Coordinates of C-alpha atoms in Angstrom, one line a residue:
X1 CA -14.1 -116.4 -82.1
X2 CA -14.9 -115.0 -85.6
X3 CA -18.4 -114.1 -85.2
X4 CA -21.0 -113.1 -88.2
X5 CA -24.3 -111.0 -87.0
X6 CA -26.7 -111.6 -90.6
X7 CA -30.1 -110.1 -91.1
X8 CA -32.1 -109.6 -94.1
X9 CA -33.6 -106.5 -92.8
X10 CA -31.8 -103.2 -93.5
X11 CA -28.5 -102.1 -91.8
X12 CA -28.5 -99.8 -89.7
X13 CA -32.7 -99.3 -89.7
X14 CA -34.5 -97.6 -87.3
X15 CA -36.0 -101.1 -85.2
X16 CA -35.3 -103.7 -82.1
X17 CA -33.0 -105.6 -84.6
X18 CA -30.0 -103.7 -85.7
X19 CA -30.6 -102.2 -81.5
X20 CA -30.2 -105.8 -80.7
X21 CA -27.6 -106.2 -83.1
X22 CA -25.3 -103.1 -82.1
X23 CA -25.2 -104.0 -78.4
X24 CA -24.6 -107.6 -79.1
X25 CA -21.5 -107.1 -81.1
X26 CA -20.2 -103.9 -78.4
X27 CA -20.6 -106.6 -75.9
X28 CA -18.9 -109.8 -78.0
X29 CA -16.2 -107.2 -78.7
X30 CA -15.2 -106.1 -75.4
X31 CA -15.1 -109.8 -74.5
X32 CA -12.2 -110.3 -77.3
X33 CA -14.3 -111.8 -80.1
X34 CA -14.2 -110.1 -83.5
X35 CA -17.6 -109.6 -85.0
X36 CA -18.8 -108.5 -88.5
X37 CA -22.5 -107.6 -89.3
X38 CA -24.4 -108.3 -93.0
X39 CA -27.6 -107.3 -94.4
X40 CA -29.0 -105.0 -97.2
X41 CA -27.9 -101.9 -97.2
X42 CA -30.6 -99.0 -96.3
X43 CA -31.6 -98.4 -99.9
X44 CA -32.1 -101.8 -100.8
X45 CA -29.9 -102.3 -103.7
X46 CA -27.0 -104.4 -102.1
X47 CA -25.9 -106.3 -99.9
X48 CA -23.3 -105.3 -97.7
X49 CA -20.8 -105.5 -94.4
X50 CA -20.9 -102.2 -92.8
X51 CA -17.5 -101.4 -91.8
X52 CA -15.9 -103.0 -94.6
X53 CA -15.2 -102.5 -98.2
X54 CA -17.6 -105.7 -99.0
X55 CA -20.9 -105.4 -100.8
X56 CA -22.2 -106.8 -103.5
X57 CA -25.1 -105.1 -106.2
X58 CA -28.1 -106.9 -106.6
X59 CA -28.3 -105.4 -110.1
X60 CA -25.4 -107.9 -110.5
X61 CA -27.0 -110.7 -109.2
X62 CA -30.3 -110.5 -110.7
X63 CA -29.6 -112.1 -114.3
X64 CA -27.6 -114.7 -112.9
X65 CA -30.8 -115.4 -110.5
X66 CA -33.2 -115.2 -113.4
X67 CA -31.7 -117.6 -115.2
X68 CA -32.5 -120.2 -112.8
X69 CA -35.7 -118.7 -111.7
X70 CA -37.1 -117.8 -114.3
X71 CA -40.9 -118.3 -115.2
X72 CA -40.4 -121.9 -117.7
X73 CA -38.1 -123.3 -114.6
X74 CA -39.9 -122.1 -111.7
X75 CA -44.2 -121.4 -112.6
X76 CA -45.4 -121.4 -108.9
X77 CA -42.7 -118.7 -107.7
X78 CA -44.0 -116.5 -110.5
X79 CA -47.2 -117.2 -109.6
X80 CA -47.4 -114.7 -106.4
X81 CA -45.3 -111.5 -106.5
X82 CA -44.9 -111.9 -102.6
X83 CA -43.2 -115.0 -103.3
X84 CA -41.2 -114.2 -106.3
X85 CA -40.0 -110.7 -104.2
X86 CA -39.1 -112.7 -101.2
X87 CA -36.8 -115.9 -103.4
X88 CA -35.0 -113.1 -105.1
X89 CA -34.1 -111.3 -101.8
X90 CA -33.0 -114.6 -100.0
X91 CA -31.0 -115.7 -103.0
X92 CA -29.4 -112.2 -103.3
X93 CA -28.3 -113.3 -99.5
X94 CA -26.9 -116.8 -100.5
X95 CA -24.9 -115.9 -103.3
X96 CA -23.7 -112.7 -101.6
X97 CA -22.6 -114.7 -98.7
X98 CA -20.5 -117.4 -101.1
X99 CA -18.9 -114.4 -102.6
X100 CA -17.6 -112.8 -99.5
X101 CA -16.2 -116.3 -98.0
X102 CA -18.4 -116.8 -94.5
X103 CA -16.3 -120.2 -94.4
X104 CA -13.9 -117.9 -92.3
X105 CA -16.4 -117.5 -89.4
X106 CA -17.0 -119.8 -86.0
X107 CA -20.4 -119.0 -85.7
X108 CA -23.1 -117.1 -87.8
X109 CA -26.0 -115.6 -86.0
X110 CA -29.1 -115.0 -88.0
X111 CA -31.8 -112.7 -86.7
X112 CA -34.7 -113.8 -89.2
X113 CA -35.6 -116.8 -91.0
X114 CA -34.7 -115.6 -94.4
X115 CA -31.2 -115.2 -93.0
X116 CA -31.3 -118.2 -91.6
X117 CA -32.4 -120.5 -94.3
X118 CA -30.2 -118.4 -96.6
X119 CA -26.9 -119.3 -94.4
X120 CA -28.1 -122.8 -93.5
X121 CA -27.8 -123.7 -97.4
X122 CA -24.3 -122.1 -98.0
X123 CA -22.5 -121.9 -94.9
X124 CA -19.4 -124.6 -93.9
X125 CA -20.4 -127.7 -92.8
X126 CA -18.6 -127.2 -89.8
X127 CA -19.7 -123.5 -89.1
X128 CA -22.0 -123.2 -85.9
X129 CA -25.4 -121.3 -86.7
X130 CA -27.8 -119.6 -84.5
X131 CA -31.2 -118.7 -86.1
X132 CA -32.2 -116.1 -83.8
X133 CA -36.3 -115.2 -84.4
X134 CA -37.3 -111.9 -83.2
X135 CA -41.1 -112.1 -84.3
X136 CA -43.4 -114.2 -86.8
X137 CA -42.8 -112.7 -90.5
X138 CA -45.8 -115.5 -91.1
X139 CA -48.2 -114.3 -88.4
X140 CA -47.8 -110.6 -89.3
X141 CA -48.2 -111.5 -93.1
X142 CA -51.4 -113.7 -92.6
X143 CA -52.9 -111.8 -90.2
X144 CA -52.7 -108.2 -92.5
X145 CA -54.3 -110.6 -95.3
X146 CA -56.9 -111.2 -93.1
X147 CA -57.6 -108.4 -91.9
X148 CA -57.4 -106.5 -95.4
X149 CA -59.3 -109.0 -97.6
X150 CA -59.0 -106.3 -100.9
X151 CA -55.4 -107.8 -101.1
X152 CA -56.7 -111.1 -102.4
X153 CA -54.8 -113.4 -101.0
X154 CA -56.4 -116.3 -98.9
X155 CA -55.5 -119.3 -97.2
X156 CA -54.9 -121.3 -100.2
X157 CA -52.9 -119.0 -102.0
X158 CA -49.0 -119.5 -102.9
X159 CA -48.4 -116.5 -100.2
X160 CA -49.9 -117.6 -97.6
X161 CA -48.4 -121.1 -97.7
X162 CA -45.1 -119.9 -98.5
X163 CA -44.5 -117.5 -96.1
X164 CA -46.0 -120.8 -93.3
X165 CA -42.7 -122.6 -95.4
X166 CA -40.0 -120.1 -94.5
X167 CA -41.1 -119.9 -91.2
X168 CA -41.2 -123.5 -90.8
X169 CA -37.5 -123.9 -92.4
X170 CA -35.8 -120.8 -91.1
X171 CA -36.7 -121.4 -87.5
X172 CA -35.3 -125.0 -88.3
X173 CA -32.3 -124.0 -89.6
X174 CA -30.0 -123.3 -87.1
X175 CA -28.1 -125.7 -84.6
X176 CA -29.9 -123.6 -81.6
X177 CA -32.9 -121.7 -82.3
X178 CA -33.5 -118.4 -79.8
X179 CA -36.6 -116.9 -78.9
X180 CA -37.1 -113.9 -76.2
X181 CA -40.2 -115.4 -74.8
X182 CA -42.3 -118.1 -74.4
X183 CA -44.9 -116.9 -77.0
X184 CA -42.8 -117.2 -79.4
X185 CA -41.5 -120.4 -78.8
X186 CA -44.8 -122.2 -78.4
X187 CA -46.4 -120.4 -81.8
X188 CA -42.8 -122.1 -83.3
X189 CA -43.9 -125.8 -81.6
X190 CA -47.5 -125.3 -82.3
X191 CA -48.4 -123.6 -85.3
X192 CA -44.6 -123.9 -87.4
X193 CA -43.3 -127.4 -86.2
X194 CA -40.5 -126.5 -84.8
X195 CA -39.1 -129.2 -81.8
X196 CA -38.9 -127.5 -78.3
X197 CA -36.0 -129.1 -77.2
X198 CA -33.9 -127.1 -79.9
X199 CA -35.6 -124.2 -78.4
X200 CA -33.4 -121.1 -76.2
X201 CA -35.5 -118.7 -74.7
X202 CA -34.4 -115.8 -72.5
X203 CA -35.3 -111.7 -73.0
X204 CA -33.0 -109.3 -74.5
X205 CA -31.3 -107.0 -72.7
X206 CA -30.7 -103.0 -72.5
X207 CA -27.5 -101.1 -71.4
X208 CA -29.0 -99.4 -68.7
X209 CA -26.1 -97.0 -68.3
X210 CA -26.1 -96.1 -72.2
X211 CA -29.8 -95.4 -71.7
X212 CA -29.8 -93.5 -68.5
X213 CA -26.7 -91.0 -69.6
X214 CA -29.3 -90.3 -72.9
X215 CA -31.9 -89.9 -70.5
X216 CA -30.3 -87.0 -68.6
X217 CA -29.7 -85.0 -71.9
X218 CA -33.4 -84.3 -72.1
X219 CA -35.0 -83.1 -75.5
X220 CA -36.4 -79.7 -77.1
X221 CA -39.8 -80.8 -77.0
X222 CA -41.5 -79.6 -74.1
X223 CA -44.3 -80.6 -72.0
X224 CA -47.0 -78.3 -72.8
X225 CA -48.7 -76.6 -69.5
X226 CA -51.2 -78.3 -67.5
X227 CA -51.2 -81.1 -69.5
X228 CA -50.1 -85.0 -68.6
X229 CA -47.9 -86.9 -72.0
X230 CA -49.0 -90.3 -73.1
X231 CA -46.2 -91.4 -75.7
X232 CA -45.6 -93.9 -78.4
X233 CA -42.7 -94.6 -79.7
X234 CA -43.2 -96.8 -82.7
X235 CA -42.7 -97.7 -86.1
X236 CA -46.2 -96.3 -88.1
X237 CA -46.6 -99.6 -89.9
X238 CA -50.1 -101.6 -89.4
X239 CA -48.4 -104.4 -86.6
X240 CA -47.8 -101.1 -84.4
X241 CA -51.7 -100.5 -83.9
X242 CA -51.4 -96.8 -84.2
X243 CA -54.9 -96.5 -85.5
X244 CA -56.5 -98.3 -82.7
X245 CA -54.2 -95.8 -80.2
X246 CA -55.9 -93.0 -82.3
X247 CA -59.4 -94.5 -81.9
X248 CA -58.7 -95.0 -78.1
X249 CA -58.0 -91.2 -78.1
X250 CA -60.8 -90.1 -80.0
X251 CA -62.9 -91.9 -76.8
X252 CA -60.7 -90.1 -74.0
X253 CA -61.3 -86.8 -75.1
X254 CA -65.2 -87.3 -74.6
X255 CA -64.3 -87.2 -71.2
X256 CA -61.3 -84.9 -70.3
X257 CA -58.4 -83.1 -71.9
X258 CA -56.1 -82.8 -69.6
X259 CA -53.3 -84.3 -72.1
X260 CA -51.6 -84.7 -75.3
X261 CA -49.7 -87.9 -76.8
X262 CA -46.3 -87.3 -78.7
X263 CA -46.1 -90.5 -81.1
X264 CA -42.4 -90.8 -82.1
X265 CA -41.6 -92.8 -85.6
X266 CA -42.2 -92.8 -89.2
X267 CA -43.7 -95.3 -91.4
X268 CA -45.5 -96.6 -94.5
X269 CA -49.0 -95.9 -92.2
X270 CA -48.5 -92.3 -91.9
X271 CA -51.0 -90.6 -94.1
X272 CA -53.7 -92.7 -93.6
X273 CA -52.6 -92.3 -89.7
X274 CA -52.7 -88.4 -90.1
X275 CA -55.9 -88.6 -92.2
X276 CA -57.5 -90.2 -88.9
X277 CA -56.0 -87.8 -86.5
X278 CA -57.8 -85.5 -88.8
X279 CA -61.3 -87.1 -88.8
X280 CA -61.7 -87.6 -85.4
X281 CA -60.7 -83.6 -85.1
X282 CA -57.7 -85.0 -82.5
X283 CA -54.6 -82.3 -84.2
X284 CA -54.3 -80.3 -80.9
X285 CA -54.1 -83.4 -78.8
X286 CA -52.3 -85.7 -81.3
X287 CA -48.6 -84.5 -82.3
X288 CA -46.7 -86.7 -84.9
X289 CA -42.7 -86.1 -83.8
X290 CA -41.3 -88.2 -86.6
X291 CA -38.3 -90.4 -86.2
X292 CA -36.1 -88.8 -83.8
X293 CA -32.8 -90.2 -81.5
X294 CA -33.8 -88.3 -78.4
X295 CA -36.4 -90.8 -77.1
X296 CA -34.7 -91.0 -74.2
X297 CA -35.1 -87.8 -73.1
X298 CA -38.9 -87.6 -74.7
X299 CA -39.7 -90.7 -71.9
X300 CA -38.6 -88.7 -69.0
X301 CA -41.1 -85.9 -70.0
X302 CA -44.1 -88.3 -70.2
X303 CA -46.1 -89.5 -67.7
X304 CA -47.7 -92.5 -69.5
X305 CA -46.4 -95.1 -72.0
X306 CA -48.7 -96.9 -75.0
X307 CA -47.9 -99.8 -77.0
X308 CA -51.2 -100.6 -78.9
X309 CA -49.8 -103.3 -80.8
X310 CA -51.4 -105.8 -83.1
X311 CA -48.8 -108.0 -82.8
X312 CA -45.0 -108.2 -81.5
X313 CA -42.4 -109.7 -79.3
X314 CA -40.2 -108.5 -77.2
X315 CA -40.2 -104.5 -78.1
X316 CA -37.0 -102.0 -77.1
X317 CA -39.5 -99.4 -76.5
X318 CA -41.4 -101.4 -73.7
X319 CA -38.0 -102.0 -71.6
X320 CA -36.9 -98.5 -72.3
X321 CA -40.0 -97.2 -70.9
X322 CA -40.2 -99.3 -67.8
X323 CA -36.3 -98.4 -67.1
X324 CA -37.5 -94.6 -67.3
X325 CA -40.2 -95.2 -65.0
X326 CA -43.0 -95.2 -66.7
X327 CA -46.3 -97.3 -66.1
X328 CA -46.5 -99.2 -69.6
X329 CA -50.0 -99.7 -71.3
X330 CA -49.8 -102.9 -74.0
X331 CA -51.6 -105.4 -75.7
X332 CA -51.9 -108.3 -74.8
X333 CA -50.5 -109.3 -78.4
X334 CA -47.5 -111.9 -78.7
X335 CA -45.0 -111.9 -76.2
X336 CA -46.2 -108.3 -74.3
X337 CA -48.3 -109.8 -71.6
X338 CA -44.9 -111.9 -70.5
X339 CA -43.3 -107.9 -70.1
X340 CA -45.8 -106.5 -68.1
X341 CA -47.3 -107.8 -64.6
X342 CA -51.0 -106.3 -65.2
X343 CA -52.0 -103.9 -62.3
X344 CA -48.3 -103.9 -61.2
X345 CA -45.7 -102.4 -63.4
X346 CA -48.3 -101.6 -65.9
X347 CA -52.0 -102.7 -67.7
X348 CA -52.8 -104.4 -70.7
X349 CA -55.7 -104.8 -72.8
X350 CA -57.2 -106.9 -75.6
X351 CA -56.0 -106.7 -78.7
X352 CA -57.7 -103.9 -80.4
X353 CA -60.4 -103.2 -77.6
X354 CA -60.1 -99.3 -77.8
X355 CA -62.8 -98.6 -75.2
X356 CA -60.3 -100.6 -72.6
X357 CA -57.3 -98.8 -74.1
X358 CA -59.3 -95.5 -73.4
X359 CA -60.6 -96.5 -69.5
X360 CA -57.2 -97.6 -68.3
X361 CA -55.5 -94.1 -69.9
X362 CA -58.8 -92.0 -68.1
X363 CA -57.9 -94.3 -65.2
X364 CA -54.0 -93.6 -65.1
X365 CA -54.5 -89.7 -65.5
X366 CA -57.0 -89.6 -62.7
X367 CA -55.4 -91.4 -60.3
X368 CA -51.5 -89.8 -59.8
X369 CA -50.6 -92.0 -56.7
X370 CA -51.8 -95.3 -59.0
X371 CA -49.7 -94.0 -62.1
X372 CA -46.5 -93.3 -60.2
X373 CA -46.7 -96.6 -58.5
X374 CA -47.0 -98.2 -61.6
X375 CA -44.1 -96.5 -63.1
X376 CA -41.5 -96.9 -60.1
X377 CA -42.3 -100.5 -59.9
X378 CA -41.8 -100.2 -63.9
X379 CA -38.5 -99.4 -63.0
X380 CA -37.4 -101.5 -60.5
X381 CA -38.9 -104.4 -62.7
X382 CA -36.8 -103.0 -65.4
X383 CA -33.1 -102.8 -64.1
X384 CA -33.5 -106.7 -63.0
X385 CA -35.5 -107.8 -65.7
X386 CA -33.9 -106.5 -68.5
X387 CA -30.1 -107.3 -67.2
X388 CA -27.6 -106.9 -69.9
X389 CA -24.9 -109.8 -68.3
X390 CA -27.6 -111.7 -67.7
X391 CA -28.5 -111.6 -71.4
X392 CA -24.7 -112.1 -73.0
X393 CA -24.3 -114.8 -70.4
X394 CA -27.0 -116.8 -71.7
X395 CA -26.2 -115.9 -75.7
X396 CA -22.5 -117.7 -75.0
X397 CA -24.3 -120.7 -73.6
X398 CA -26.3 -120.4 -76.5
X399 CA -22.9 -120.3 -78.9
X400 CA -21.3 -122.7 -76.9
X401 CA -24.3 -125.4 -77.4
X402 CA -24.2 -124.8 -81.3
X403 CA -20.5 -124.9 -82.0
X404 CA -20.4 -128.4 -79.8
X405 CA -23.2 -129.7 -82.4
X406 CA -21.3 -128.6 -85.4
X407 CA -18.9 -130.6 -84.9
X408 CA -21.2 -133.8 -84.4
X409 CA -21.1 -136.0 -87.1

């Protein structure tokens, strides 16, 4: 098959996508099927097919776009600069999709509903599509109006109902929709009316071997003496809960400092994350890595994993730490609860509850024989759970399902 992997998001980026993305087209390749990926480029001023000549300027695009769009034709889209942003950037996608001929693919696979509503509208009738959803743009977007009020924008506003819209008619757009977990399928049925029976859900996988050989190459950083590492490897971006890690911290060191905690990422939150390191007088304790490609080797020096997250799905750094062996502190935000057995393979807590966040860490550094359990059974639960065949067998019943709908009538 000719196979198309599309994404609005940035390619390559630092995130779970493009990761997803990478191993799904090493896999589809070594089975015979060719595979081309789309999406902006890093800079965000085309889009493009990495590997390939093809890309297209969205400085192009833009006047041709206007014309159509502009504020006489199209009032409420101007209305909201959310809004207006988000039509030009799924418009760039159409047209720059018609203009590099996707007519010659079997199947696309979209993985976010801007892709997918953008391919659904211009694709061949005949072409199979998979809208793949890896997380609620909607969710994310109302809940960060909500919980920054400044930003004006309430429940009746053009954002919020648009964004509601897209994720209503990208998750719809496909022939098979795919979720990695139950969470996110029901918020689809429930809150996005989405049918369940056009519903796949099954959990990503992770090359295991890839990850172990980076594993064994270690990092620079070192442990520092006498002291146990809590890392968290994340994006600093407000869904990542960074801040309520911090505040978490800011309560464990009341009561022992026998540690330090390496977060690993950049991010649009990173000065107001620093600024709060700062306040709560946690620089020795707190170290900010940056973005760095030997997290592999980082997890084998730590003893304890944190994902403080306001909301997410299914996230890379979770597996990665259980395959490593480490017991894995989340929230108990969107699909992490379905990734962790609590009090098994690892704990979870309340969304933003920092004084649970800060007992379970005192409880995990205390206790060595109740942290190592937690991390070897992190690892067995891992290397089944998180089965790479067992993931590419169930994406070609998934391509299988929406090619044989394509071609109904």
């Amino acid at each position: 098959m000719r196979i198309l992997l599309a994404t609005y998001w940035a390619i390559p980026h630092v995130g779970g996508v493009w990761k997803y993305m990478l191993q799904l087209k090493e896999r589809l390749e070594g089975m015979g099927h060719q595979v081309d990926m789309l999406g902006n480029s890093p800079d965000n001023t085309k889009i493009h097919m990495p590997g390939s000549n093809r890309e297209l300027n969205k400085d192009t695009l833009r006047p041709l776009i206007m014309a159509k769009l502009n504020a006489a034709r199209a009032p409420q889209i101007h209305s909201d600069h959310f809004v207006l942003h988000s039509e030009f950037e799924r418009y760039y996608m159409e047209l720059a999709a018609a203009y590099f001929d996707i007519s010659q693919y079997d199947l696309i696979h979209t993985q976010d509903i801007f892709a997918a509503r953008a391919f659904e509208r211009v694709k061949a009738p005949r072409t199979a599509l998979v809208a793949h959803v890896h997380g609620s743009v909607a969710l994310e977007l109302t809940m960060n109006y909500k919980l920054n009020p400044q930003l004006g924008v309430k429940e009746d506003d053009p954002a919020w109902r648009y964004f509601n819209g897209l994720e209503h008619y990208g998750a719809n757009a496909g022939h098979v929709t795919v979720t990695a977990n139950n969470w996110q399928k029901e918020l689809l049925v429930q809150s996005f009316g989405v049918q369940a029976d056009r519903i796949s859900v099954f959990p990503y996988g992770l090359d295991i071997d890839a990850f172990t050989r980076k594993l064994k190459q270690g990092t620079t950083i070192q442990r520092p003496p006498g002291k146990k590492v809590i890392i968290c490897p994340a994006r600093l971006a407000f869904v990542k809960g960074i801040d309520v890690l911090i505040a978490a911290l800011h309560l464990l060191k009341l009561r022992r400092q026998d540690w330090v905690c390496w977060i690993v990422g950049n991010g649009e939150k990173q000065e107001d994350l620093l600024r709060q390191t700062a306040e709560l007088q946690l620089q020795q304790e707190v170290l900010f890595l940056g973005e760095r490609d030997d997290i592999p080797g980082l997890l084998n020096n730590s003893d304890i994993f944190v994902h403080a997250c306001i909301q997410d799905n299914q996230p890379f750094s979770v597996m990665e730490a259980q395959v490593a062996g480490l017991p894995t502190l989340v929230s108990s935000a969107g699909g992490l609860p379905e990734m962790v057995q609590h009090g098994v393979n690892g704990l979870i807590s309340p969304v933003r509850d920092t004084v649970t966040l800060a007992t379970q860490l005192e409880m995990l550094l205390e206790n060595d024989a109740l942290r190592r359990q937690l991390g070897h059974n992190a690892r067995q639960w891992g290397a089944k759970q998180w089965s790479m065949n067992t993931m590419m067998s169930n994406v070609m019943r998934v391509y299988q399902t929406a090619i044989a709908k394509s071609k109904l009538p």
